[in-house]
Short mmCIF file of C-alpha atoms in Angstrom, two decimals:
data_model
loop_
_atom_site.label_atom_id
_atom_site.label_comp_id
_atom_site.label_asym_id
_atom_site.label_seq_id
_atom_site.Cartn_x
_atom_site.Cartn_y
_atom_site.Cartn_z
CA UNK A 11 -6.69 -15.67 14.65
CA UNK A 12 -8.28 -12.30 15.15
CA UNK A 13 -11.75 -12.70 13.61
CA UNK A 14 -11.59 -9.22 12.10
CA UNK A 15 -8.54 -10.09 10.04
CA UNK A 16 -8.62 -11.88 6.70
CA UNK A 17 -6.94 -15.26 6.82
CA UNK A 18 -3.54 -15.13 5.18
CA UNK A 19 -2.83 -18.24 3.08
CA UNK A 20 -0.59 -20.82 4.68
CA UNK A 21 3.04 -20.55 3.65
CA UNK A 22 3.09 -24.19 2.60
CA UNK A 23 -0.02 -24.11 0.36
CA UNK A 24 0.63 -24.16 -3.39
CA UNK A 25 -0.75 -21.30 -5.40
CA UNK A 26 -1.09 -18.94 -2.45
CA UNK A 27 0.57 -15.72 -1.46
CA UNK A 28 3.63 -17.48 -0.11
CA UNK A 29 3.37 -20.95 -1.55
CA UNK A 30 3.74 -21.32 -5.30
CA UNK A 31 6.20 -24.16 -5.76
CA UNK A 32 8.73 -23.88 -8.55
CA UNK A 33 8.37 -26.12 -11.60
CA UNK A 34 11.81 -27.61 -11.03
CA UNK A 35 12.05 -28.05 -7.26
CA UNK A 36 15.44 -28.27 -5.62
CA UNK A 37 16.48 -31.32 -3.59
CA UNK A 38 14.66 -31.81 -0.26
CA UNK A 39 14.82 -28.82 2.04
CA UNK A 40 13.96 -28.19 5.64
CA UNK A 41 10.43 -26.82 6.26
CA UNK A 42 11.73 -23.26 6.61
CA UNK A 43 13.87 -23.55 3.50
CA UNK A 44 10.92 -25.04 1.63
CA UNK A 45 8.67 -22.11 2.59
CA UNK A 46 11.22 -19.59 1.43
CA UNK A 47 12.07 -21.61 -1.66
CA UNK A 48 8.39 -21.57 -2.54
CA UNK A 49 8.71 -17.82 -2.92
CA UNK A 50 11.38 -18.31 -5.57
CA UNK A 51 14.23 -17.56 -3.17
CA UNK A 52 17.66 -19.22 -3.04
CA UNK A 53 18.80 -21.43 -0.13
CA UNK A 54 20.90 -18.74 1.51
CA UNK A 55 20.15 -15.17 0.47
CA UNK A 56 18.48 -13.93 -2.67
CA UNK A 57 19.13 -10.90 -4.79
CA UNK A 58 15.84 -9.23 -5.63
CA UNK A 59 15.92 -7.55 -9.00
CA UNK A 60 13.23 -6.22 -11.25
CA UNK A 61 14.64 -7.45 -14.54
CA UNK A 62 11.99 -5.67 -16.58
CA UNK A 63 12.34 -2.30 -14.91
CA UNK A 64 13.69 0.31 -17.26
CA UNK A 65 16.87 1.90 -15.94
CA UNK A 66 15.42 5.34 -16.57
CA UNK A 67 12.64 4.53 -14.12
CA UNK A 68 14.85 3.03 -11.44
CA UNK A 69 14.81 4.85 -8.14
CA UNK A 70 18.01 6.16 -6.63
CA UNK A 71 17.30 4.35 -3.39
CA UNK A 72 16.91 0.94 -5.01
CA UNK A 73 19.83 -1.25 -5.80
CA UNK A 74 20.14 -5.03 -5.77
CA UNK A 75 18.92 -5.91 -2.32
CA UNK A 76 19.97 -8.85 -0.20
CA UNK A 77 16.98 -10.42 1.49
CA UNK A 78 17.27 -12.23 4.80
CA UNK A 79 15.11 -15.29 4.20
CA UNK A 80 14.67 -16.13 7.86
CA UNK A 81 13.60 -12.58 8.66
CA UNK A 82 11.12 -12.55 5.78
CA UNK A 83 9.60 -15.83 6.95
CA UNK A 84 9.30 -14.58 10.53
CA UNK A 85 7.62 -11.42 9.29
CA UNK A 86 5.10 -13.43 7.28
CA UNK A 87 4.24 -15.52 10.32
CA UNK A 88 3.78 -12.39 12.42
CA UNK A 89 1.41 -10.92 9.83
CA UNK A 90 -0.73 -14.03 10.14
CA UNK A 91 -0.59 -14.16 13.93
CA UNK A 92 -3.00 -13.32 16.73
CA UNK A 93 -0.66 -11.02 18.64
CA UNK A 94 -1.31 -7.34 17.89
CA UNK A 95 2.21 -6.23 18.77
CA UNK A 96 3.54 -8.91 16.46
CA UNK A 97 1.37 -7.67 13.61
CA UNK A 98 2.57 -4.13 14.27
CA UNK A 99 6.18 -5.31 14.08
CA UNK A 100 5.45 -7.15 10.83
CA UNK A 101 3.60 -4.18 9.33
CA UNK A 102 6.67 -2.05 9.91
CA UNK A 103 8.71 -4.53 7.86
CA UNK A 104 6.44 -4.98 4.85
CA UNK A 105 9.41 -4.27 2.61
CA UNK A 106 10.95 -7.54 3.80
CA UNK A 107 7.91 -9.54 2.69
CA UNK A 108 7.60 -7.55 -0.55
CA UNK A 109 11.25 -8.11 -1.39
CA UNK A 110 10.83 -11.84 -0.88
CA UNK A 111 7.65 -12.03 -2.97
CA UNK A 112 8.89 -9.88 -5.83
CA UNK A 113 7.07 -6.98 -7.52
CA UNK A 114 4.32 -8.90 -9.32
CA UNK A 115 3.21 -10.98 -6.33
CA UNK A 116 3.45 -7.95 -4.08
CA UNK A 117 1.01 -6.12 -6.34
CA UNK A 118 -1.32 -9.05 -6.94
CA UNK A 119 -1.29 -10.77 -3.55
CA UNK A 120 0.25 -8.80 -0.70
CA UNK A 121 -1.52 -5.50 -1.39
CA UNK A 122 -5.00 -7.11 -1.68
CA UNK A 123 -4.30 -8.96 1.56
CA UNK A 124 -3.51 -5.65 3.27
CA UNK A 125 -6.64 -4.07 1.80
CA UNK A 126 -8.76 -6.86 3.24
CA UNK A 127 -7.30 -6.12 6.69
CA UNK A 128 -8.30 -2.47 7.06
CA UNK A 129 -10.52 -3.35 10.01
CA UNK A 130 -7.48 -4.36 12.06
CA UNK A 131 -6.35 -2.55 15.22
CA UNK A 132 -5.44 1.11 14.78
CA UNK A 133 -1.80 0.62 15.69
CA UNK A 134 -1.45 -2.05 13.02
CA UNK A 135 -3.11 0.16 10.42
CA UNK A 136 -0.85 3.04 11.37
CA UNK A 137 2.22 0.89 10.75
CA UNK A 138 0.80 -0.37 7.44
CA UNK A 139 0.01 3.18 6.32
CA UNK A 140 3.57 4.30 7.04
CA UNK A 141 5.15 1.28 5.37
CA UNK A 142 3.17 1.64 2.14
CA UNK A 143 4.98 4.87 1.40
CA UNK A 144 8.26 2.95 1.23
CA UNK A 145 7.10 0.20 -1.12
CA UNK A 146 7.45 1.88 -4.52
CA UNK A 147 10.72 0.02 -5.23
CA UNK A 148 9.09 -3.26 -4.26
CA UNK A 149 6.04 -3.04 -6.53
CA UNK A 150 8.13 -2.55 -9.66
CA UNK A 151 9.24 1.07 -9.41
CA UNK A 152 7.55 4.34 -10.43
CA UNK A 153 5.63 2.77 -13.32
CA UNK A 154 3.65 0.75 -10.76
CA UNK A 155 3.46 3.30 -7.95
CA UNK A 156 -0.29 3.75 -8.38
CA UNK A 157 -0.83 0.09 -7.43
CA UNK A 158 -0.32 1.22 -3.82
CA UNK A 159 -3.18 3.71 -3.93
CA UNK A 160 -6.20 1.41 -3.49
CA UNK A 161 -4.99 0.25 -0.07
CA UNK A 162 -4.14 3.80 0.94
CA UNK A 163 -7.55 5.01 -0.23
CA UNK A 164 -9.17 2.65 2.24
CA UNK A 165 -6.88 3.80 5.04
CA UNK A 166 -7.63 7.43 4.22
CA UNK A 167 -11.26 6.81 5.13
CA UNK A 168 -10.83 5.06 8.49
CA UNK A 169 -11.97 6.67 11.70
CA UNK A 170 -8.61 7.01 13.48
CA UNK A 171 -6.99 10.34 12.58
CA UNK A 172 -3.41 9.18 13.10
CA UNK A 173 -3.91 6.40 10.56
CA UNK A 174 -5.30 8.89 8.04
CA UNK A 175 -2.36 11.22 8.63
CA UNK A 176 0.16 8.45 8.00
CA UNK A 177 -1.77 7.34 4.92
CA UNK A 178 -1.82 10.92 3.60
CA UNK A 179 1.92 11.28 4.07
CA UNK A 180 2.55 7.99 2.28
CA UNK A 181 0.18 8.92 -0.54
CA UNK A 182 1.97 12.21 -1.15
CA UNK A 183 5.34 10.45 -1.08
CA UNK A 184 4.18 7.87 -3.61
CA UNK A 185 2.63 10.52 -5.86
CA UNK A 186 6.02 12.16 -6.33
CA UNK A 187 7.09 9.22 -8.48
CA UNK A 188 4.11 9.46 -10.85
CA UNK A 189 4.20 10.97 -14.29
CA UNK A 190 1.72 13.76 -14.90
CA UNK A 191 -0.81 11.72 -16.88
CA UNK A 192 -0.77 8.93 -14.30
CA UNK A 193 -0.93 11.42 -11.45
CA UNK A 194 -3.96 13.19 -12.88
CA UNK A 195 -5.73 9.93 -13.62
CA UNK A 196 -4.94 7.86 -10.53
CA UNK A 197 -3.95 10.20 -7.71
CA UNK A 198 -6.34 13.04 -8.49
CA UNK A 199 -9.00 10.42 -9.16
CA UNK A 200 -8.46 9.00 -5.68
CA UNK A 201 -8.72 12.45 -4.10
CA UNK A 202 -11.93 13.10 -6.03
CA UNK A 203 -13.50 9.86 -4.81
CA UNK A 204 -12.54 10.65 -1.23
CA UNK A 205 -14.03 14.13 -1.56
CA UNK A 206 -17.41 12.79 -2.61
CA UNK A 207 -17.74 9.92 -0.15
CA UNK A 208 -20.50 10.05 2.41
CA UNK A 209 -18.20 9.43 5.38
CA UNK A 210 -16.74 12.68 6.72
CA UNK A 211 -13.41 10.99 7.48
CA UNK A 212 -12.79 10.45 3.76
CA UNK A 213 -13.71 14.07 3.00
CA UNK A 214 -11.33 15.27 5.71
CA UNK A 215 -8.51 13.33 4.05
CA UNK A 216 -9.46 14.82 0.68
CA UNK A 217 -9.36 18.34 2.10
CA UNK A 218 -5.87 17.69 3.43
CA UNK A 219 -4.64 16.35 0.08
CA UNK A 220 -6.23 18.93 -2.22
CA UNK A 221 -3.73 21.77 -1.46
CA UNK A 222 -0.87 19.42 -2.38
CA UNK A 223 -2.71 18.05 -5.40
CA UNK A 224 -4.11 21.28 -6.85
CA UNK A 225 -0.92 22.55 -8.58
CA UNK A 226 -0.60 19.31 -10.56
CA UNK A 227 -4.25 19.07 -11.55
CA UNK A 228 -5.37 19.82 -15.07
CA UNK A 229 -7.28 23.11 -15.50
CA UNK A 230 -10.52 21.15 -15.80
CA UNK A 231 -9.81 19.27 -12.58
CA UNK A 232 -9.02 22.52 -10.80
CA UNK A 233 -12.36 23.97 -11.82
CA UNK A 234 -14.15 20.83 -10.67
CA UNK A 235 -12.50 20.89 -7.26
CA UNK A 236 -13.40 24.55 -6.76
CA UNK A 237 -17.03 23.73 -7.48
CA UNK A 238 -16.80 20.87 -5.02
CA UNK A 239 -15.61 23.21 -2.29
CA UNK A 240 -18.47 25.61 -3.00
CA UNK A 241 -20.97 22.76 -2.92
CA UNK A 242 -19.51 21.34 0.29
CA UNK A 243 -19.48 24.76 1.96
CA UNK A 244 -23.13 25.41 1.08
CA UNK A 245 -24.11 21.92 2.18
CA UNK A 246 -22.51 22.32 5.59
CA UNK A 247 -24.02 25.77 5.97
CA UNK A 248 -27.48 24.38 5.26
CA UNK A 249 -26.97 21.68 7.87
CA UNK A 250 -25.96 24.21 10.51
CA UNK A 251 -29.03 26.36 9.82
CA UNK A 252 -31.51 23.51 10.18
#
């Protein structure tokens, strides 16, 4: 295992990201079927539905989705593996894992796992950053879109510019599903934190997001961001003169 990566729980462990066993287990299964069954999946293919999602909040691109159990299991194993190219492949298919886990476990287990892995190789992080923008349907729909922001906020501060660009694009895509009050609280809040971080990479990301964010800010937030720009400009000018 790459020492820089957090250890992903074993698929056969109970109570872990992949391994909570159902209260009423089915008759004996093969090891692969058991691992998938532990995710609450059927023996063949499972239909992933968010029963609680209000129809008014359903996304046009999300319908009942058939999940390939074998593919989901392979993707999980790749995420946990040592091979960088394998982790890249898995990161590009996060929707497969999220669909298998369901919205709640995706929010509570998969996303924290990804956040813990932001020191992975740049090509893996680039794939993760791109995939996060496609996960709104898999975290429970627009009402839970902001659950994707903490992981993206970390990626928006990494050193590699391509990763930050992908994270910015995904963040903007996700923000389009947010209601105004949620947007101003969560998305604008994220941009504000990035803008005031010490690391210049985070501030660069904030500067790229502010033009997109500004029209949807409240008047008070707009004033605050203007003052930030003035402060930042004067600060950089002072540095250049010393």
